Amino acid sequence: MAIEGFDYKGFAQNLAQQALELIPKDFNDNQKNYVANTLLNFATVAGQALYDDTELGFNLDQAIMITQIIAEWSFHKSVDLIRSGIPQQYWDPIMQKIAYTIFEIAKNAFHQALPQDQCLQLIEHHVKKTYLDCIAELKDKNLIDEGLMEKAASQSNIDTMIQEQAQAEQVQQNQQSQNVSNQAQANPSNSLSQANIEPLGADAKVLKLATLALLFQKMKQEKVQSILNKFNPDDAQSVIKFMSMPDLGTKVDPNIALRCLQEIKTNLPNANQNLTPAKIIHKIQNVSQYLDRSHLEQILRPERIKVKRLVFNALDGEYYEIPPKVANIIATHLEDSV
């Protein structure tokens, strides 16, 4: 019996369209077309096989998940092959073996009702093994040399994308701070305090709260709320009042604002120094107090494989090895989504 509501062709087309925005900008047209077409073809074939299956009886969510997993890995490994320098005539056989492996492992894992994190772990393990085995086979047949084999084996587009995402988050945070500074410098009059006051004095707390309000005005409200939830209620209310002032930027002296931000930063613990796997695991596990596993799976459905692995491994008390700074950004984003 066909899976009701599963438009596998439309879903595969949508995944391919999304992938176009993620293909590395330095790829030429041939390389871009290869990535997009490979993803589209394998997602369509997998989707149709699931749709027509009459034995395993997958539901809509399972069919979508399996198809999406095949699409994601098709994207990442086709990018890895292009980056590897392996001649193009060998790409299709390797990708076909990878896609077949994903499909079979995913079908069996989901049919056995394994937890999603175990399914993802199994699939990732076999994808990497199949990829490396294919490369080693090319070397054994003297179709590539050892140097090219090692270069191909070192490719990991999925890790690269996670690192780029973390860097983009950092740039955005820096830009938000710079915007506050620029706004304050453009409106130096009618400040809450004068620049020549040394030190900040009794009004230091008020000035810091006003400065934070300026910063928060440039941020998404859900992010602001998640931060304010950790404040003293009276301080949080003061910040909210400052944020509601449309002319706040004209009332905070830019030099004072910068001094307040610097003092706040100085008094904060060094996040990079304090980041440990145990703390990140604890951070993620705290989220599970508010969301059960099924809800977490729903939230993480659109995320990349390694993001899911980090979260679900942490729930089991294990740390998935990605850079702590990247892991902390993911954990913080998860906290903010609660």
GROMACS .gro file of C-alpha atoms in nm:
model
  338
    1MET     CA    1   0.000   0.000   0.000
    2ALA     CA    2   0.138   0.341  -0.101
    3ILE     CA    3   0.230   0.590   0.171
    4GLU     CA    4  -0.054   0.840   0.185
    5GLY     CA    5   0.055   1.201   0.142
    6PHE     CA    6   0.413   1.117   0.041
    7ASP     CA    7   0.489   1.323  -0.270
    8TYR     CA    8   0.837   1.184  -0.315
    9LYS     CA    9   0.898   1.363  -0.644
   10GLY     CA   10   0.806   1.703  -0.502
   11PHE     CA   11   1.003   1.632  -0.185
   12ALA     CA   12   1.315   1.535  -0.381
   13GLN     CA   13   1.281   1.846  -0.597
   14ASN     CA   14   1.252   2.062  -0.286
   15LEU     CA   15   1.564   1.907  -0.132
   16ALA     CA   16   1.757   1.960  -0.454
   17GLN     CA   17   1.646   2.322  -0.470
   18GLN     CA   18   1.764   2.382  -0.113
   19ALA     CA   19   2.097   2.217  -0.194
   20LEU     CA   20   2.164   2.465  -0.474
   21GLU     CA   21   2.211   2.739  -0.213
   22LEU     CA   22   2.465   2.528  -0.022
   23ILE     CA   23   2.686   2.410  -0.307
   24PRO     CA   24   3.037   2.560  -0.270
   25LYS     CA   25   3.063   2.886  -0.464
   26ASP     CA   26   3.395   2.791  -0.619
   27PHE     CA   27   3.247   2.491  -0.801
   28ASN     CA   28   3.208   2.526  -1.177
   29ASP     CA   29   2.875   2.463  -1.352
   30ASN     CA   30   2.956   2.099  -1.423
   31GLN     CA   31   3.040   2.035  -1.058
   32LYS     CA   32   2.732   2.219  -0.931
   33ASN     CA   33   2.507   2.026  -1.167
   34TYR     CA   34   2.663   1.699  -1.057
   35VAL     CA   35   2.593   1.764  -0.689
   36ALA     CA   36   2.234   1.879  -0.749
   37ASN     CA   37   2.149   1.602  -0.997
   38THR     CA   38   2.305   1.331  -0.784
   39LEU     CA   39   2.103   1.438  -0.482
   40LEU     CA   40   1.784   1.465  -0.689
   41ASN     CA   41   1.828   1.126  -0.855
   42PHE     CA   42   1.906   0.930  -0.539
   43ALA     CA   43   1.634   1.104  -0.334
   44THR     CA   44   1.377   1.036  -0.608
   45VAL     CA   45   1.474   0.670  -0.648
   46ALA     CA   46   1.473   0.614  -0.271
   47GLY     CA   47   1.144   0.798  -0.229
   48GLN     CA   48   0.977   0.592  -0.500
   49ALA     CA   49   1.108   0.265  -0.353
   50LEU     CA   50   0.967   0.359  -0.012
   51TYR     CA   51   0.640   0.474  -0.165
   52ASP     CA   52   0.594   0.147  -0.354
   53ASP     CA   53   0.708  -0.079  -0.070
   54THR     CA   54   0.439  -0.322   0.043
   55GLU     CA   55   0.632  -0.522   0.302
   56LEU     CA   56   0.796  -0.292   0.555
   57GLY     CA   57   0.503  -0.052   0.589
   58PHE     CA   58   0.690   0.271   0.662
   59ASN     CA   59   0.479   0.571   0.764
   60LEU     CA   60   0.505   0.921   0.618
   61ASP     CA   61   0.754   1.050   0.878
   62GLN     CA   62   0.984   0.751   0.832
   63ALA     CA   63   0.977   0.780   0.453
   64ILE     CA   64   1.058   1.151   0.473
   65MET     CA   65   1.342   1.090   0.717
   66ILE     CA   66   1.505   0.813   0.512
   67THR     CA   67   1.478   1.014   0.191
   68GLN     CA   68   1.622   1.321   0.360
   69ILE     CA   69   1.914   1.123   0.503
   70ILE     CA   70   1.999   0.988   0.157
   71ALA     CA   71   1.975   1.339   0.011
   72GLU     CA   72   2.202   1.489   0.280
   73TRP     CA   73   2.471   1.226   0.246
   74SER     CA   74   2.447   1.236  -0.135
   75PHE     CA   75   2.516   1.608  -0.113
   76HIS     CA   76   2.809   1.584   0.126
   77LYS     CA   77   2.985   1.289  -0.032
   78SER     CA   78   2.947   1.421  -0.388
   79VAL     CA   79   3.108   1.745  -0.268
   80ASP     CA   80   3.384   1.538  -0.103
   81LEU     CA   81   3.446   1.347  -0.426
   82ILE     CA   82   3.474   1.667  -0.626
   83ARG     CA   83   3.712   1.815  -0.368
   84SER     CA   84   3.917   1.496  -0.362
   85GLY     CA   85   4.050   1.530  -0.716
   86ILE     CA   86   3.942   1.177  -0.808
   87PRO     CA   87   3.861   1.164  -1.183
   88GLN     CA   88   3.491   1.212  -1.260
   89GLN     CA   89   3.448   0.874  -1.429
   90TYR     CA   90   3.475   0.713  -1.083
   91TRP     CA   91   3.223   0.937  -0.907
   92ASP     CA   92   2.900   0.763  -1.008
   93PRO     CA   93   3.004   0.409  -0.903
   94ILE     CA   94   3.114   0.539  -0.563
   95MET     CA   95   2.797   0.743  -0.510
   96GLN     CA   96   2.577   0.449  -0.615
   97LYS     CA   97   2.741   0.225  -0.354
   98ILE     CA   98   2.699   0.494  -0.087
   99ALA     CA   99   2.333   0.554  -0.172
  100TYR     CA  100   2.256   0.181  -0.172
  101THR     CA  101   2.431   0.140   0.163
  102ILE     CA  102   2.235   0.426   0.321
  103PHE     CA  103   1.906   0.292   0.188
  104GLU     CA  104   1.958  -0.060   0.315
  105ILE     CA  105   2.095   0.040   0.655
  106ALA     CA  106   1.823   0.301   0.705
  107LYS     CA  107   1.543   0.063   0.603
  108ASN     CA  108   1.662  -0.206   0.844
  109ALA     CA  109   1.726   0.035   1.130
  110PHE     CA  110   1.389   0.208   1.103
  111HIS     CA  111   1.207  -0.123   1.054
  112GLN     CA  112   1.362  -0.247   1.378
  113ALA     CA  113   1.240   0.074   1.547
  114LEU     CA  114   1.588   0.168   1.667
  115PRO     CA  115   1.617   0.512   1.834
  116GLN     CA  116   1.685   0.784   1.580
  117ASP     CA  117   2.030   0.860   1.716
  118GLN     CA  118   2.132   0.496   1.674
  119CYS     CA  119   1.996   0.496   1.320
  120LEU     CA  120   2.200   0.806   1.236
  121GLN     CA  121   2.511   0.661   1.399
  122LEU     CA  122   2.481   0.337   1.202
  123ILE     CA  123   2.426   0.521   0.876
  124GLU     CA  124   2.718   0.759   0.928
  125HIS     CA  125   2.950   0.471   1.016
  126HIS     CA  126   2.859   0.277   0.702
  127VAL     CA  127   2.869   0.584   0.477
  128LYS     CA  128   3.224   0.660   0.587
  129LYS     CA  129   3.327   0.296   0.561
  130THR     CA  130   3.181   0.258   0.211
  131TYR     CA  131   3.343   0.583   0.095
  132LEU     CA  132   3.685   0.481   0.226
  133ASP     CA  133   3.651   0.126   0.090
  134CYS     CA  134   3.571   0.262  -0.257
  135ILE     CA  135   3.873   0.491  -0.250
  136ALA     CA  136   4.098   0.211  -0.128
  137GLU     CA  137   3.966  -0.010  -0.408
  138LEU     CA  138   4.066   0.252  -0.666
  139LYS     CA  139   4.412   0.259  -0.514
  140ASP     CA  140   4.438  -0.122  -0.514
  141LYS     CA  141   4.352  -0.123  -0.885
  142ASN     CA  142   4.620   0.143  -0.947
  143LEU     CA  143   4.355   0.385  -1.074
  144ILE     CA  144   4.471   0.650  -0.824
  145ASP     CA  145   4.793   0.691  -0.630
  146GLU     CA  146   4.841   0.690  -0.253
  147GLY     CA  147   4.858   1.069  -0.231
  148LEU     CA  148   4.522   1.109  -0.402
  149MET     CA  149   4.375   0.836  -0.184
  150GLU     CA  150   4.486   1.018   0.132
  151LYS     CA  151   4.354   1.350   0.001
  152ALA     CA  152   4.016   1.194  -0.079
  153ALA     CA  153   3.997   1.022   0.259
  154SER     CA  154   4.054   1.352   0.440
  155GLN     CA  155   3.755   1.526   0.280
  156SER     CA  156   3.457   1.598   0.507
  157ASN     CA  157   3.218   1.862   0.378
  158ILE     CA  158   2.980   1.803   0.668
  159ASP     CA  159   3.249   1.907   0.918
  160THR     CA  160   3.338   2.208   0.705
  161MET     CA  161   2.977   2.329   0.699
  162ILE     CA  162   2.943   2.301   1.076
  163GLN     CA  163   3.260   2.504   1.126
  164GLU     CA  164   3.142   2.769   0.878
  165GLN     CA  165   2.810   2.792   1.058
  166ALA     CA  166   2.988   2.852   1.388
  167GLN     CA  167   3.204   3.123   1.230
  168ALA     CA  168   2.895   3.289   1.081
  169GLU     CA  169   2.731   3.295   1.423
  170GLN     CA  170   3.039   3.463   1.567
  171VAL     CA  171   3.046   3.724   1.289
  172GLN     CA  172   2.679   3.800   1.348
  173GLN     CA  173   2.737   3.850   1.719
  174ASN     CA  174   3.031   4.082   1.649
  175GLN     CA  175   2.822   4.279   1.399
  176GLN     CA  176   2.543   4.324   1.651
  177SER     CA  177   2.789   4.471   1.900
  178GLN     CA  178   2.931   4.700   1.631
  179ASN     CA  179   2.582   4.818   1.536
  180VAL     CA  180   2.520   4.924   1.894
  181SER     CA  181   2.845   5.119   1.894
  182ASN     CA  182   2.767   5.287   1.562
  183GLN     CA  183   2.420   5.386   1.674
  184ALA     CA  184   2.553   5.536   1.995
  185GLN     CA  185   2.825   5.731   1.812
  186ALA     CA  186   2.570   5.872   1.570
  187ASN     CA  187   2.359   6.006   1.859
  188PRO     CA  188   2.601   6.137   2.121
  189SER     CA  189   2.365   6.398   2.268
  190ASN     CA  190   2.116   6.361   2.551
  191SER     CA  191   2.313   6.071   2.697
  192LEU     CA  192   2.231   5.899   3.022
  193SER     CA  193   2.581   5.990   3.139
  194GLN     CA  194   2.877   6.200   3.022
  195ALA     CA  195   3.191   6.045   2.879
  196ASN     CA  196   3.426   6.207   3.126
  197ILE     CA  197   3.276   6.046   3.435
  198GLU     CA  198   3.539   5.827   3.606
  199PRO     CA  199   3.456   5.573   3.726
  200LEU     CA  200   3.101   5.477   3.624
  201GLY     CA  201   2.985   5.538   3.979
  202ALA     CA  202   2.657   5.457   4.151
  203ASP     CA  203   2.461   5.452   3.827
  204ALA     CA  204   2.683   5.182   3.678
  205LYS     CA  205   2.415   4.914   3.698
  206VAL     CA  206   2.157   5.135   3.528
  207LEU     CA  207   2.403   5.221   3.253
  208LYS     CA  208   2.487   4.855   3.196
  209LEU     CA  209   2.120   4.760   3.175
  210ALA     CA  210   2.058   5.042   2.926
  211THR     CA  211   2.357   4.929   2.721
  212LEU     CA  212   2.228   4.572   2.717
  213ALA     CA  213   1.889   4.705   2.606
  214LEU     CA  214   2.059   4.876   2.311
  215LEU     CA  215   2.225   4.548   2.217
  216PHE     CA  216   1.903   4.350   2.258
  217GLN     CA  217   1.713   4.588   2.029
  218LYS     CA  218   1.926   4.451   1.745
  219MET     CA  219   1.863   4.084   1.830
  220LYS     CA  220   1.579   3.844   1.762
  221GLN     CA  221   1.321   3.867   2.036
  222GLU     CA  222   1.317   3.494   2.112
  223LYS     CA  223   1.693   3.509   2.171
  224VAL     CA  224   1.651   3.813   2.396
  225GLN     CA  225   1.381   3.641   2.599
  226SER     CA  226   1.597   3.334   2.654
  227ILE     CA  227   1.870   3.560   2.795
  228LEU     CA  228   1.635   3.767   3.009
  229ASN     CA  229   1.494   3.449   3.163
  230LYS     CA  230   1.831   3.413   3.338
  231PHE     CA  231   1.823   3.768   3.479
  232ASN     CA  232   1.703   3.887   3.814
  233PRO     CA  233   1.331   3.968   3.752
  234ASP     CA  234   1.374   4.336   3.847
  235ASP     CA  235   1.675   4.375   3.618
  236ALA     CA  236   1.493   4.199   3.335
  237GLN     CA  237   1.200   4.438   3.374
  238SER     CA  238   1.436   4.737   3.364
  239VAL     CA  239   1.594   4.611   3.043
  240ILE     CA  240   1.250   4.564   2.886
  241LYS     CA  241   1.156   4.921   2.976
  242PHE     CA  242   1.476   5.055   2.822
  243MET     CA  243   1.415   4.849   2.507
  244SER     CA  244   1.073   5.009   2.466
  245MET     CA  245   1.232   5.355   2.445
  246PRO     CA  246   1.253   5.442   2.073
  247ASP     CA  247   1.514   5.713   2.137
  248LEU     CA  248   1.735   5.504   2.366
  249GLY     CA  249   2.027   5.536   2.124
  250THR     CA  250   2.024   5.913   2.165
  251LYS     CA  251   2.037   5.891   2.543
  252VAL     CA  252   2.334   5.659   2.590
  253ASP     CA  253   2.676   5.814   2.539
  254PRO     CA  254   2.879   5.595   2.300
  255ASN     CA  255   3.191   5.594   2.515
  256ILE     CA  256   2.992   5.494   2.820
  257ALA     CA  257   2.820   5.219   2.621
  258LEU     CA  258   3.154   5.081   2.507
  259ARG     CA  259   3.293   5.093   2.859
  260CYS     CA  260   2.987   4.910   2.990
  261LEU     CA  261   3.017   4.640   2.725
  262GLN     CA  262   3.385   4.598   2.801
  263GLU     CA  263   3.319   4.569   3.174
  264ILE     CA  264   3.040   4.319   3.117
  265LYS     CA  265   3.268   4.115   2.891
  266THR     CA  266   3.551   4.130   3.146
  267ASN     CA  267   3.327   4.001   3.424
  268LEU     CA  268   3.193   3.713   3.217
  269PRO     CA  269   3.376   3.380   3.240
  270ASN     CA  270   3.589   3.294   2.941
  271ALA     CA  271   3.356   3.067   2.748
  272ASN     CA  272   3.627   2.909   2.537
  273GLN     CA  273   3.839   2.821   2.838
  274ASN     CA  274   3.545   2.677   3.033
  275LEU     CA  275   3.399   2.470   2.753
  276THR     CA  276   3.437   2.101   2.830
  277PRO     CA  277   3.256   1.800   2.689
  278ALA     CA  278   3.097   1.739   3.029
  279LYS     CA  279   2.952   2.091   3.044
  280ILE     CA  280   2.813   2.068   2.691
  281ILE     CA  281   2.657   1.729   2.767
  282HIS     CA  282   2.502   1.873   3.084
  283LYS     CA  283   2.371   2.171   2.888
  284ILE     CA  284   2.199   1.950   2.633
  285GLN     CA  285   2.066   1.710   2.896
  286ASN     CA  286   1.903   2.003   3.076
  287VAL     CA  287   1.693   2.063   2.765
  288SER     CA  288   1.560   1.707   2.786
  289GLN     CA  289   1.387   1.805   3.111
  290TYR     CA  290   1.148   2.016   2.905
  291LEU     CA  291   1.130   1.815   2.580
  292ASP     CA  292   1.095   1.440   2.542
  293ARG     CA  293   1.293   1.250   2.281
  294SER     CA  294   1.017   1.257   2.019
  295HIS     CA  295   0.991   1.636   2.043
  296LEU     CA  296   1.367   1.669   2.012
  297GLU     CA  297   1.360   1.450   1.702
  298GLN     CA  298   1.099   1.680   1.550
  299ILE     CA  299   1.304   1.992   1.627
  300LEU     CA  300   1.621   1.836   1.487
  301ARG     CA  301   1.463   1.689   1.174
  302PRO     CA  302   1.592   1.967   0.942
  303GLU     CA  303   1.937   1.973   1.104
  304ARG     CA  304   2.250   1.808   0.967
  305ILE     CA  305   2.361   1.460   1.066
  306LYS     CA  306   2.641   1.564   1.301
  307VAL     CA  307   2.417   1.809   1.486
  308LYS     CA  308   2.174   1.527   1.557
  309ARG     CA  309   2.457   1.298   1.661
  310LEU     CA  310   2.590   1.555   1.907
  311VAL     CA  311   2.250   1.599   2.072
  312PHE     CA  312   2.146   1.235   2.093
  313ASN     CA  313   2.489   1.117   2.207
  314ALA     CA  314   2.480   1.380   2.482
  315LEU     CA  315   2.143   1.251   2.599
  316ASP     CA  316   2.315   0.914   2.651
  317GLY     CA  317   2.601   1.080   2.838
  318GLU     CA  318   2.851   1.062   2.553
  319TYR     CA  319   3.028   1.344   2.371
  320TYR     CA  320   3.033   1.340   1.993
  321GLU     CA  321   3.372   1.470   1.886
  322ILE     CA  322   3.324   1.809   1.722
  323PRO     CA  323   3.499   2.134   1.823
  324PRO     CA  324   3.368   2.250   2.166
  325LYS     CA  325   3.296   2.600   2.037
  326VAL     CA  326   3.075   2.458   1.762
  327ALA     CA  327   2.909   2.218   2.007
  328ASN     CA  328   2.836   2.503   2.246
  329ILE     CA  329   2.666   2.705   1.972
  330ILE     CA  330   2.445   2.405   1.891
  331ALA     CA  331   2.365   2.348   2.259
  332THR     CA  332   2.281   2.716   2.309
  333HIS     CA  333   2.057   2.717   2.000
  334LEU     CA  334   1.879   2.410   2.139
  335GLU     CA  335   1.827   2.585   2.473
  336ASP     CA  336   1.682   2.888   2.298
  337SER     CA  337   1.432   2.673   2.110
  338VAL     CA  338   1.273   2.546   2.433
   0.00000   0.00000   0.00000
